Coordinates of N, CA, C and O (backbone and C1' of nucleotides) in Angstrom, one line a residue:
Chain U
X18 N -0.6 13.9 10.2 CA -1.3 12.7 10.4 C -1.9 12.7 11.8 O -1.4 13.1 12.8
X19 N -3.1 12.3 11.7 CA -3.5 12.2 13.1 C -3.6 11.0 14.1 O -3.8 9.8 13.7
X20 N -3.4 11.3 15.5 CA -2.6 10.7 16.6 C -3.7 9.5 16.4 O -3.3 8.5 15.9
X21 N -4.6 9.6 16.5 CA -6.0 8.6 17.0 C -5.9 6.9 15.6 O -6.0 5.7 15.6
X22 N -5.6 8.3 14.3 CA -6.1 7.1 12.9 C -4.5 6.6 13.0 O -4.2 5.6 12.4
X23 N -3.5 7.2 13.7 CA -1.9 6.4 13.4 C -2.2 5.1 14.2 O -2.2 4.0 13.7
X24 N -2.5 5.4 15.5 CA -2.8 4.4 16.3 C -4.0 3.1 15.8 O -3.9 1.8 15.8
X25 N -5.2 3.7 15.3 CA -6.1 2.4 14.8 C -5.2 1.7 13.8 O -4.6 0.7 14.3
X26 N -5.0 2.0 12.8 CA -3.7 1.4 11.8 C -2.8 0.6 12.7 O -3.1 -0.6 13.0
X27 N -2.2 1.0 13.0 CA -1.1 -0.1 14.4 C -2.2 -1.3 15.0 O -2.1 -2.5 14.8
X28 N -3.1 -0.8 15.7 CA -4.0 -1.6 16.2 C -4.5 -3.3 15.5 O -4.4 -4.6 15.7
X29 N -5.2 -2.2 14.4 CA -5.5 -3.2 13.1 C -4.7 -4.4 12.7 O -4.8 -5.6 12.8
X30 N -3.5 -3.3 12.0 CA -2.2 -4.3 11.6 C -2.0 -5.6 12.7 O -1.8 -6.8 12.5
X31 N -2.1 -5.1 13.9 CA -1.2 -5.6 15.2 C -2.6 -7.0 15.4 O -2.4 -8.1 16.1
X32 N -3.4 -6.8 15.0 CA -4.6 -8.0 15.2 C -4.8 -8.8 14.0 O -6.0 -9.1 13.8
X33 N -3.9 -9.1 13.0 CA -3.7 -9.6 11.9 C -3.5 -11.0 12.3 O -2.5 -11.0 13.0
X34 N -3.9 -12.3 12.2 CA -3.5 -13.2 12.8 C -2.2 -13.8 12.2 O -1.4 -13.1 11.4
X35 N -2.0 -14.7 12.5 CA -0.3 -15.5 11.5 C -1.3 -16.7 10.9 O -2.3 -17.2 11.2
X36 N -0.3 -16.7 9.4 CA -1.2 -17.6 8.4 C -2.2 -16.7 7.4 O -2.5 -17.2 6.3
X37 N -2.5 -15.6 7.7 CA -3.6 -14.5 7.4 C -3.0 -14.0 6.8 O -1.8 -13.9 7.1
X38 N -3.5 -13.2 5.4 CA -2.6 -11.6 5.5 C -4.3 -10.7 4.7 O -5.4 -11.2 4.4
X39 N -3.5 -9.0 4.5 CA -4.7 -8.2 4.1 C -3.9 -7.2 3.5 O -2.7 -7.0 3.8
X40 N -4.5 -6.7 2.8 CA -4.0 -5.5 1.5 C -4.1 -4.6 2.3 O -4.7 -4.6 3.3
X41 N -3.4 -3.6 1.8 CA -3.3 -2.0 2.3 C -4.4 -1.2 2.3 O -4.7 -0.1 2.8
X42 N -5.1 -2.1 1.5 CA -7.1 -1.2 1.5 C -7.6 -1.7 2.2 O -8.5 -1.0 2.7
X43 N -7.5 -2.9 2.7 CA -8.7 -3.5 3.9 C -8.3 -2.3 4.8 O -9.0 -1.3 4.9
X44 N -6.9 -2.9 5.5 CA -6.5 -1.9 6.6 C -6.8 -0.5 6.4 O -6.5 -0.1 7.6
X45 N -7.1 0.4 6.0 CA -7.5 1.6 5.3 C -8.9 1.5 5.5 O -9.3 2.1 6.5
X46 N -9.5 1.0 5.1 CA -11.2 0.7 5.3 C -11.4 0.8 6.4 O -12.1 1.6 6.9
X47 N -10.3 -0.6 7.2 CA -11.2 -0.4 8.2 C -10.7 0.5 9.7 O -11.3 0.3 10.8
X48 N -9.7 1.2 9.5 CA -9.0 2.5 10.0 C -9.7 3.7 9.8 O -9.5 4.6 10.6
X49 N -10.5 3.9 8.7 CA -11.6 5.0 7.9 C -10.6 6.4 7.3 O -10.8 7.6 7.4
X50 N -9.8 5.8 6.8 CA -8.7 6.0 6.0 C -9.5 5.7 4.3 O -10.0 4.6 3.9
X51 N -9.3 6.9 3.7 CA -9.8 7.1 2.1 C -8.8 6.5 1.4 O -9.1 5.7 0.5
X52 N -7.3 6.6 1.7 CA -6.7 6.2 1.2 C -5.2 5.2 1.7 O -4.3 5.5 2.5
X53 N -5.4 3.7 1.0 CA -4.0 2.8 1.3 C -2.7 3.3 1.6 O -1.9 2.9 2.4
X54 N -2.5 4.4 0.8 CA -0.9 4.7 0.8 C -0.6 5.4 2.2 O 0.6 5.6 2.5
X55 N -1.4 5.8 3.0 CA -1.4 6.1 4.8 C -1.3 5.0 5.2 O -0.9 5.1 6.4
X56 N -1.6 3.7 5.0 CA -1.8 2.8 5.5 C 0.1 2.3 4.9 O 0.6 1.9 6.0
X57 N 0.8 2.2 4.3 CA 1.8 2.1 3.5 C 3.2 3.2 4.6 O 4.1 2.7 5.3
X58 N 2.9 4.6 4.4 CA 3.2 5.3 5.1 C 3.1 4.8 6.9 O 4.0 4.5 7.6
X59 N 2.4 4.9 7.2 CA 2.3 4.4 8.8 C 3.4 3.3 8.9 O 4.5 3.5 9.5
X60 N 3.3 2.3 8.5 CA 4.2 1.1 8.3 C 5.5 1.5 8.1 O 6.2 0.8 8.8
X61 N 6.1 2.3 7.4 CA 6.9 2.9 6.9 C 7.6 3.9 8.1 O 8.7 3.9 8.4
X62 N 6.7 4.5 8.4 CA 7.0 5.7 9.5 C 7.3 4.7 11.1 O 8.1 5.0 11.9
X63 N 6.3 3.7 11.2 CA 6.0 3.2 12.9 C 5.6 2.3 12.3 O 4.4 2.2 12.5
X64 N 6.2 1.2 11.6 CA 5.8 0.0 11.7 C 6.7 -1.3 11.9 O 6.4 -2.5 11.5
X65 N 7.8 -0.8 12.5 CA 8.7 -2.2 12.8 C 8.2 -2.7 13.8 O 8.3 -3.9 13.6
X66 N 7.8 -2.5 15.0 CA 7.4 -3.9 15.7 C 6.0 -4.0 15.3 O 5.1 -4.1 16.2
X67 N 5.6 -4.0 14.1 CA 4.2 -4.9 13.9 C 4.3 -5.7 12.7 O 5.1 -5.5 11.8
X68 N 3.6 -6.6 12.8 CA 3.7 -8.4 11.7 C 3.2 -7.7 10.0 O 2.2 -7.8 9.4
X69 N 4.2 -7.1 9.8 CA 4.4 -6.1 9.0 C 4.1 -7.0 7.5 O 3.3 -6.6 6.6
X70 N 4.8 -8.1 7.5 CA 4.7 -9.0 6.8 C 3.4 -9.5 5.8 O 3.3 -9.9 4.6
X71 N 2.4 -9.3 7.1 CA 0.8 -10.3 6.7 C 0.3 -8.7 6.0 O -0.9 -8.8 5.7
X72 N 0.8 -7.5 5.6 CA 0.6 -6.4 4.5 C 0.9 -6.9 3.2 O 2.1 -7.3 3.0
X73 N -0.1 -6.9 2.1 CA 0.4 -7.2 1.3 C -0.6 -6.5 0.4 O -1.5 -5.9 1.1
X74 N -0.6 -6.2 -1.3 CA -0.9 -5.3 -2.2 C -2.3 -6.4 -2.4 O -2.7 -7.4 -2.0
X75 N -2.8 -5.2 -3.5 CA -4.6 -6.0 -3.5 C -4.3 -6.9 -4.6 O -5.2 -7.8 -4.8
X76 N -3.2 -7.0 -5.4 CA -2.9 -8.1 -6.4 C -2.1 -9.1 -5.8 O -1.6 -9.7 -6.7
X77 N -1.8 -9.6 -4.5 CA -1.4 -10.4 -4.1 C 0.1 -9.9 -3.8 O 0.3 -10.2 -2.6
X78 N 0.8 -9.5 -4.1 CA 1.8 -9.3 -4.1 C 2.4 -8.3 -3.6 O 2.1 -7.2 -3.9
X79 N 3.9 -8.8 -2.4 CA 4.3 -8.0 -1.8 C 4.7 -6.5 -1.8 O 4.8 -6.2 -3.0
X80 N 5.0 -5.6 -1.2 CA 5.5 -4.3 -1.8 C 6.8 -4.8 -2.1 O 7.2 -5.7 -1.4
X81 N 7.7 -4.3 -3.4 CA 8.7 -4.4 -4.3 C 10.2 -4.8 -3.3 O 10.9 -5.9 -3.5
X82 N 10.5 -4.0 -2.4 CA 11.4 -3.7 -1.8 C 11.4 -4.6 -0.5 O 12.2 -4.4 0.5
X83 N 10.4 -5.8 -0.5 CA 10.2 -6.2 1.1 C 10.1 -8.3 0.4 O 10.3 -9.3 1.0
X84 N 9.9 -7.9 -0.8 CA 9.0 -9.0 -1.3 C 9.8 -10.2 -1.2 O 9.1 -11.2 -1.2
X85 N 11.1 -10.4 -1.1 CA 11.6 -11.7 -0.5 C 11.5 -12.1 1.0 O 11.4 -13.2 1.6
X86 N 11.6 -11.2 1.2 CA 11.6 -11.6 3.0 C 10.4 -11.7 3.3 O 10.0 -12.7 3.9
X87 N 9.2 -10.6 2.8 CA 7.6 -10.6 3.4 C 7.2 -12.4 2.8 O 6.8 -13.2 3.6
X88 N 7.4 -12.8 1.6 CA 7.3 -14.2 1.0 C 7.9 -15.1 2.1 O 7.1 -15.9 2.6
X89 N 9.6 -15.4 2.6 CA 9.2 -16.1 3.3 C 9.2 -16.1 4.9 O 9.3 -17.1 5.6
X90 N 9.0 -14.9 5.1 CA 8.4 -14.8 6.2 C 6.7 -15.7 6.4 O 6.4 -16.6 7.2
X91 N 5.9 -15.1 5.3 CA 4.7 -15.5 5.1 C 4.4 -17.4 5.1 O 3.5 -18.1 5.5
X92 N 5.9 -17.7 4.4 CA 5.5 -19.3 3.9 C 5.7 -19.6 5.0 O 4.8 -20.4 5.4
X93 N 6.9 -19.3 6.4 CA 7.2 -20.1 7.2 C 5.7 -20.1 8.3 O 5.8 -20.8 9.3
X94 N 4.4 -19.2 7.9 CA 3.4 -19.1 8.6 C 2.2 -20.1 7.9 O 1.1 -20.4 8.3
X95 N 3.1 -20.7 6.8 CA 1.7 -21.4 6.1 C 1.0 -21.2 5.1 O 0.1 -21.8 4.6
X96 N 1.7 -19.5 4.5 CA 1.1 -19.0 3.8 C 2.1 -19.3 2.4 O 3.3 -19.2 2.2
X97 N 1.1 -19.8 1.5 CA 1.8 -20.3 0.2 C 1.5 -19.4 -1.0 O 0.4 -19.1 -1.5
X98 N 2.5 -19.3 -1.3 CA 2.5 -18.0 -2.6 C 3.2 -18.8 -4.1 O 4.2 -19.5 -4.2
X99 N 2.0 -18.2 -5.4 CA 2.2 -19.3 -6.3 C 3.2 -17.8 -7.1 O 2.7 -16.8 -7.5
X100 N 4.2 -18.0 -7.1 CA 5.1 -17.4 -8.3 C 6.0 -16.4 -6.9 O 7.0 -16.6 -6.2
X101 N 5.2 -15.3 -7.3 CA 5.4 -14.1 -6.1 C 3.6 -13.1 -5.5 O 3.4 -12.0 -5.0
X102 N 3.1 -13.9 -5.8 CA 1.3 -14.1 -6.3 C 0.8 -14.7 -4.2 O 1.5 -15.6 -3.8
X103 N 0.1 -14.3 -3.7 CA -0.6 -14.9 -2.7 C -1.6 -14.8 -3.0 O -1.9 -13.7 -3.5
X104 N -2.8 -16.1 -2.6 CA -3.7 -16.7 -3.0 C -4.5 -15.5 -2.4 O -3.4 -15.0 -2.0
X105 N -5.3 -14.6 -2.1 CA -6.1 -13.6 -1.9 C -7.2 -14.4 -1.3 O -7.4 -14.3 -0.1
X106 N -8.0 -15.4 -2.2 CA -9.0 -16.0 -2.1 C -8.7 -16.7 -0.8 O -9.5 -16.5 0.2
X107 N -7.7 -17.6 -0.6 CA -7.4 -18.6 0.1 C -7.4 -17.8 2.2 O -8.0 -18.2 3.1
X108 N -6.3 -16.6 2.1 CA -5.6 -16.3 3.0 C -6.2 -14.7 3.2 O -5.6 -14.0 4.0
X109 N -6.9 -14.3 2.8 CA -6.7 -12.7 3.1 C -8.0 -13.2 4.3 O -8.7 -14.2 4.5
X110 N -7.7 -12.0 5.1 CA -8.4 -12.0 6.9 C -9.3 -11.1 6.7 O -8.9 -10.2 5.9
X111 N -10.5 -11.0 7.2 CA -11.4 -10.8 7.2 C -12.0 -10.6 8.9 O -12.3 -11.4 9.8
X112 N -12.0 -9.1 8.9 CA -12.4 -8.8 10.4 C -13.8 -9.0 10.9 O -14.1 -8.8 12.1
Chain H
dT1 P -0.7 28.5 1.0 O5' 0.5 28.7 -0.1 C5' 0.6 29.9 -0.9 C4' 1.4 29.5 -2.1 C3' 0.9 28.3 -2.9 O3' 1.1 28.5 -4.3 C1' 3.1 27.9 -2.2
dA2 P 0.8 27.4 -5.3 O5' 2.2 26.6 -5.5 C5' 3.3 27.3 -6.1 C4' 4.2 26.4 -6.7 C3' 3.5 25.2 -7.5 O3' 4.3 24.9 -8.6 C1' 4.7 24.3 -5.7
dC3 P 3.9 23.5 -9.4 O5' 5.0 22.5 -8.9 C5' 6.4 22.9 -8.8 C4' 7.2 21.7 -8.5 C3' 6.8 20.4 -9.3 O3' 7.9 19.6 -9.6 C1' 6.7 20.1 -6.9
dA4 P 7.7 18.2 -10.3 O5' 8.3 17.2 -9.2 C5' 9.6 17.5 -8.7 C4' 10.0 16.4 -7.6 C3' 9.7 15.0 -8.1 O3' 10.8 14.2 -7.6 C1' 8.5 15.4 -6.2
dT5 P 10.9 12.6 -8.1 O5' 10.3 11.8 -6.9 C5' 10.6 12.4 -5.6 C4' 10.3 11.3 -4.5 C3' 9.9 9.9 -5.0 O3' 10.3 9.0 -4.1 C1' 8.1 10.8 -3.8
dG6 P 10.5 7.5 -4.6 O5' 9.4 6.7 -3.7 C5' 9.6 6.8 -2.3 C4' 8.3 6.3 -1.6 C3' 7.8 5.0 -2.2 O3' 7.4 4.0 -1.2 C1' 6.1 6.6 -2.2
dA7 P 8.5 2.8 -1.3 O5' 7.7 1.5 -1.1 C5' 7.0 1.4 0.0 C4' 5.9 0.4 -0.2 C3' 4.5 1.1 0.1 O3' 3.5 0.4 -0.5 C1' 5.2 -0.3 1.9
dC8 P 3.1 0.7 -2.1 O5' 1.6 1.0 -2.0 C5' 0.8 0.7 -0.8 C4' -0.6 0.8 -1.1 C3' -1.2 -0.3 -2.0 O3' -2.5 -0.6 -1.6 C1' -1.5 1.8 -3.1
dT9 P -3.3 -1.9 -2.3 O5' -4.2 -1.1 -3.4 C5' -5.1 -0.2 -2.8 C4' -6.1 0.3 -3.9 C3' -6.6 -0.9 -4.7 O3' -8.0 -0.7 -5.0 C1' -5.7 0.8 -6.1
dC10 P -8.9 -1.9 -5.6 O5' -9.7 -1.2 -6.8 C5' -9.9 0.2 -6.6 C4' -10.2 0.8 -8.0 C3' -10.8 -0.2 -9.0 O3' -11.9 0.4 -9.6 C1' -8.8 0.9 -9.9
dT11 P -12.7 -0.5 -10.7 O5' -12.4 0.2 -12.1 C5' -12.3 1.6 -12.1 C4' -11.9 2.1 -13.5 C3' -12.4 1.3 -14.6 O3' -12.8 2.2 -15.7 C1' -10.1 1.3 -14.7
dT12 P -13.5 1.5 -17.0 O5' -12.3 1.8 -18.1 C5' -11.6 3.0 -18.0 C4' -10.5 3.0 -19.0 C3' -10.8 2.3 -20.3 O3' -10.1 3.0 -21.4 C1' -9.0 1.2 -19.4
dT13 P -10.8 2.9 -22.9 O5' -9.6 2.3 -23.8 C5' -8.7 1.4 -23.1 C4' -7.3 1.7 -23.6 C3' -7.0 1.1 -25.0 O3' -5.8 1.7 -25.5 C1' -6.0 -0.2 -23.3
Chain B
dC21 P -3.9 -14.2 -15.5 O5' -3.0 -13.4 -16.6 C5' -2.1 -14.1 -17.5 C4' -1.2 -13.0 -18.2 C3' -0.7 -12.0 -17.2 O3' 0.6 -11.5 -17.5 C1' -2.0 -10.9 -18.8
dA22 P 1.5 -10.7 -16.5 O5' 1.9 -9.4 -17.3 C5' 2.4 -9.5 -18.6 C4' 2.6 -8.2 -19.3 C3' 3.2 -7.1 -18.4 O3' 4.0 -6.3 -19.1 C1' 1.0 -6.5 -19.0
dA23 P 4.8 -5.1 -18.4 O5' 3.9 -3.8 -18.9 C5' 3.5 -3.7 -20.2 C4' 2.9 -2.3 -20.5 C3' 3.5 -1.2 -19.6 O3' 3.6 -0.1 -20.4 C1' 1.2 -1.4 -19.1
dA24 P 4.1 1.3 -19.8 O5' 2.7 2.1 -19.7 C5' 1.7 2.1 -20.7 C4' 0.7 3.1 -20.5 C3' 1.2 4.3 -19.8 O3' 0.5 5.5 -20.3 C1' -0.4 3.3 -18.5
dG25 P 0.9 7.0 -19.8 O5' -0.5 7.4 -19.0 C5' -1.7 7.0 -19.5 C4' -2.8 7.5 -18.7 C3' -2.5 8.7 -17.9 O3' -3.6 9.6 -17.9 C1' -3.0 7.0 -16.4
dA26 P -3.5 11.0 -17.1 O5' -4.5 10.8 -15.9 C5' -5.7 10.0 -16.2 C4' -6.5 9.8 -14.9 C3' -6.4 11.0 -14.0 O3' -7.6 11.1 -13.3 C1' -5.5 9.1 -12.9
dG27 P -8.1 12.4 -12.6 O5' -8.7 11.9 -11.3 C5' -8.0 11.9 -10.2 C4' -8.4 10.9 -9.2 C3' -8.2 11.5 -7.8 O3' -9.4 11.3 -7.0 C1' -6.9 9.5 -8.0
dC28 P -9.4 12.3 -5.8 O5' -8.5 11.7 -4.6 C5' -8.8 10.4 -4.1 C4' -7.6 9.9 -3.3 C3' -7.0 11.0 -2.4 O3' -7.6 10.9 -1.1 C1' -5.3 9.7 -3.5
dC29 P -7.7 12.3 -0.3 O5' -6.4 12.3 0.6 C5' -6.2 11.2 1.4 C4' -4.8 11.2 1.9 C3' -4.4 12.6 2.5 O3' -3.6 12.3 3.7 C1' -2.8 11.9 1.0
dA30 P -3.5 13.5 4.7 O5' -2.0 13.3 5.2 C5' -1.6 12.0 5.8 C4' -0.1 11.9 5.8 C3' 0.6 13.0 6.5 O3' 1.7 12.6 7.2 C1' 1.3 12.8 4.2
dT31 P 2.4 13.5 8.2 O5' 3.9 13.6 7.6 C5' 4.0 13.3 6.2 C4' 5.5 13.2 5.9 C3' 6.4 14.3 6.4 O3' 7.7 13.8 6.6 C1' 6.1 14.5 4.0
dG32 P 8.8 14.8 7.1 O5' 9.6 15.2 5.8 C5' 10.2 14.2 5.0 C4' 10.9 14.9 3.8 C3' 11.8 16.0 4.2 O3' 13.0 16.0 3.4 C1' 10.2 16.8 2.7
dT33 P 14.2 17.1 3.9 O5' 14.4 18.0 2.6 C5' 13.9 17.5 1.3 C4' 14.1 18.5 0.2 C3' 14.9 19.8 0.6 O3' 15.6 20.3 -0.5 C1' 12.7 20.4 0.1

DNA sequence: TACATGACTCTTT
DNA sequence: CAAAGAGCCATGT
């Protein structure tokens, strides 16, 4: 992995606002990263001190293993999720 | 070198 | 709306 795209990824994530969240592709896009699952991986590898939370899948929904806590982590920001579903339309951030 | 795994996504059934 | 398959890339064995 390289030092420069590990760090934009952190960066990115790390300027996610609260209330916001963005899928593993935005972040990827705009890291210039081909592919989400580095964006998945980074997080995984170096991503406990970042708002790890406002990551979420392009179907709305959290990764499997995170999805109760990323949910109410998310609501106590304002972010309201209809089932296990976040509104995309409503909340996804836009750099 | 080859194969399996995973915080993913898109298209087609 | 749910399920399946195919791309994708870094790591570990």
């Amino acid at each position: 992995m390289n030092e420069q795209t590990h760090e934009r990824v952190r960066e990115i994530i790390a300027a996610v606002p609260a209330g916001t969240v963005a899928t593993y592709g935005d972040i990827a896009a705009l890291a210039g990263l081909s592919n989400p699952r580095q964006v998945g991986w980074v997080l995984r590898e170096d991503g406990f001190d970042l708002p790890w939370h406002r990551i979420i899948r392009a179907d709305g929904v959290p990764a499997s293993h995170l999805r109760d806590e990323q949910l109410a982590r998310l609501r106590a920001e304002g972010v309201l999720a209809t089932g296990q579903k976040v509104d995309l339309r409503r909340y996804r951030w836009e750099a």
